[in-house]
Amino acid sequence: MSNIQEEINKRRTFAIISHPDAGKTTLTEKLLLFGGAIQTAGAVKSNKIKKSATSDFMEIEKQRGISVATSVMGFNYEGLKINLLDTPGHKDFAEDTFRTLTAVDSVVLIIDCVNGVEEQTEKLMNVCRMRKTPVIVFINKLDREGQDPFTLLDEIEEKLQIKVRPLSWPINIGDRFKGVYNLYDSSLNLFQVNKTNIEDEVIAINDLTDPSLDEFVGEDDANQLREDVELIEGVYEKFSVEDYLAGDLAPVFFGSALNNFGVQELLNSFIRIAPSPRPTHTDTREIIPTEKKLSGFVFKIHANLDPKHRDRIAFFKICSGTFERNKFYYHVRNEKKLRFSNPTSFMAQDKNIIDEAFPGDVIGLYDTGSFKIGDTLTEGEEMIFKGIPSFSPEIFRELINKDPMKSKQLEKGIQQLTDEGVAQMFIQQPGNRKIIGVVGELQFEVIQYRLKHEYGASCNFQHKNFHKACWLTGDKAKIEEFVRRKSSYVAIDKDGNYVFMAESAFLLRQAQFDYPEIEFHTTSEFKVG
Ligand code: G4P
């Protein structure tokens, strides 16, 4: 058996996050090329759901197929095993992305130098900040006329509330883009359009006063670079790996993913500083990856694309110990022992059955309905991993059964879809009314389509005028009183917790004012916190 410490040291599990169109698919593909996981550009299908998908369900199905294949892309690089977890770009599926972020040890955040920090970037960064995830920033598309790099850095610090430290610096931009100077290694990387080789060819320039710099980039740009670097050294503190690992400081790189430019520099820095699997928190204690006994959690569930087979793939992140095929593990929520005869690993687009896997790895477990998002497996210990929060949905509708003969199918279907995390369900009395909450409209269409095609059930959705779902904590007697008084605005979530369905921000503030003993939370994180 392999040495667990060595295996842990080798692993780097991360995700690339960005606002749609910043270049996530392009960068992913270039990283896989470096890792030798794919041979040609264009091999990674975009996991993007195009805007037109709202009315094109075949497209959604196709995308679901692609997203299984690209959910986890493992590759080897410089003796390390790198696990890149994919996240859907479409904002309507943001919750899926938030959950994936609970399974990574670090992230690479892409910013388009033309558009700067965009809405989705801010939301994703909020989750990283909450979890103190180390972030490396890659500013992309330097071959286009973008914003001034100092302005971009200020915008990142301000909007994303994280300190930054450039480790490379661009020489001009757009048509006049000449390359980047690496401040960490003191080397120059000259830009070539449509570079076909994927490796950077760097020139060592240890001293910026070296006149050869003028020869390479021209006198004006060389002088500008000297000035910029002086300013950077004066304004930004020295880069500290500890601050990066603590999630307090983000190193910044510049490049152009489309042109293979700066990608190798990014990857080389990534393997130098990105963390190997880190300790994880459960409701009872901290789990150290080197612990002998297996523990981990399910952060994503994917339904089988073939409606005749109800089995699903649960994506299981290993937090400690060694996972072994055919060994019995304890499913904490169900209080049951389970074993898995064909767990799969994901190396790029190949799925292989594995005999063992280690902390940092994500494996696929075939499941016939026993898993929900957030479920924990152990070797018998009663604990649950923290940090798989539900966020308050933003759009709510009541699920209406259109075919009373199929109510059982509808019941089962919506239960399974909500276990998969497609949407959240809140039950309201009287009448066990099912309120479905989602982040984006597209999810309602996916639910309706999948209930019909996978469960044979027909449904409609009735608009509900809720603003937020708030989980309640605090004084028990006061909560009971609140629930009694506001019964038409209280529902029960999937774990049996009370949730206040606030109709407006004003009514939420009013409730907070009337019940100071109660805390109103817009994420369910507190439950396990
Ligand atoms: P996403 O996954 O983050 O949504 O972005 P994706 O990689 O699909 O990139 C979005 C668009 O930006 C693509 O163009 C892509 O070619 C382009 N792009 C990515 N990196 C760079 C870069 O460094 N420079 C420039 N100029 N463009 C870049 P598209 O026209 O939308 O798609 P496609 O037809 O080229 O695939």
XYZ file of C-alpha atoms and ligand atoms in Angstrom, residues 18-27 46 48 89 110 112 138 140-144 255-259, ligand 1:
62
model
C -14.662 33.260 -13.119
C -17.511 35.258 -14.492
C -18.780 33.561 -17.692
C -16.612 34.321 -20.737
C -13.508 35.368 -18.817
C -11.719 32.287 -20.161
C -12.274 29.391 -17.747
C -12.766 26.768 -20.461
C -9.769 28.042 -22.396
C -7.479 28.046 -19.378
C -17.399 23.823 -22.736
C -21.291 26.314 -20.330
C -20.245 28.974 -15.459
C -9.722 34.514 -13.739
C -10.960 39.437 -17.980
C -4.966 35.255 -13.384
C -6.576 37.125 -18.870
C -6.875 38.450 -22.428
C -3.886 40.806 -22.278
C -3.866 40.660 -26.082
C -7.003 42.803 -25.973
C -1.429 36.395 -19.533
C -3.534 35.266 -22.432
C -4.971 31.777 -22.124
C -6.035 31.718 -25.759
C -2.459 32.358 -26.859
P -15.601 30.737 -19.943
O -15.358 29.271 -19.935
O -15.007 31.457 -18.761
O -17.008 31.140 -20.150
O -14.793 31.360 -21.178
P -14.155 30.693 -22.461
O -12.885 29.998 -22.141
O -15.190 29.937 -23.219
O -13.756 32.011 -23.240
C -14.712 32.971 -23.643
C -14.250 33.638 -24.917
O -13.032 34.348 -24.661
C -13.933 32.655 -26.030
O -14.248 33.273 -27.241
C -12.420 32.516 -25.931
O -11.828 32.119 -27.144
C -12.021 33.917 -25.556
N -10.715 33.984 -24.866
C -10.227 33.214 -23.849
N -8.978 33.587 -23.522
C -8.654 34.627 -24.325
C -7.478 35.438 -24.471
O -6.483 35.267 -23.788
N -7.546 36.409 -25.424
C -8.645 36.625 -26.201
N -8.582 37.603 -27.093
N -9.746 35.872 -26.105
C -9.764 34.887 -25.166
P -15.618 33.007 -28.003
O -15.541 33.746 -29.271
O -16.772 33.260 -27.095
O -15.612 31.466 -28.205
P -14.822 30.603 -29.239
O -15.692 30.583 -30.413
O -13.487 31.267 -29.470
O -14.690 29.304 -28.521
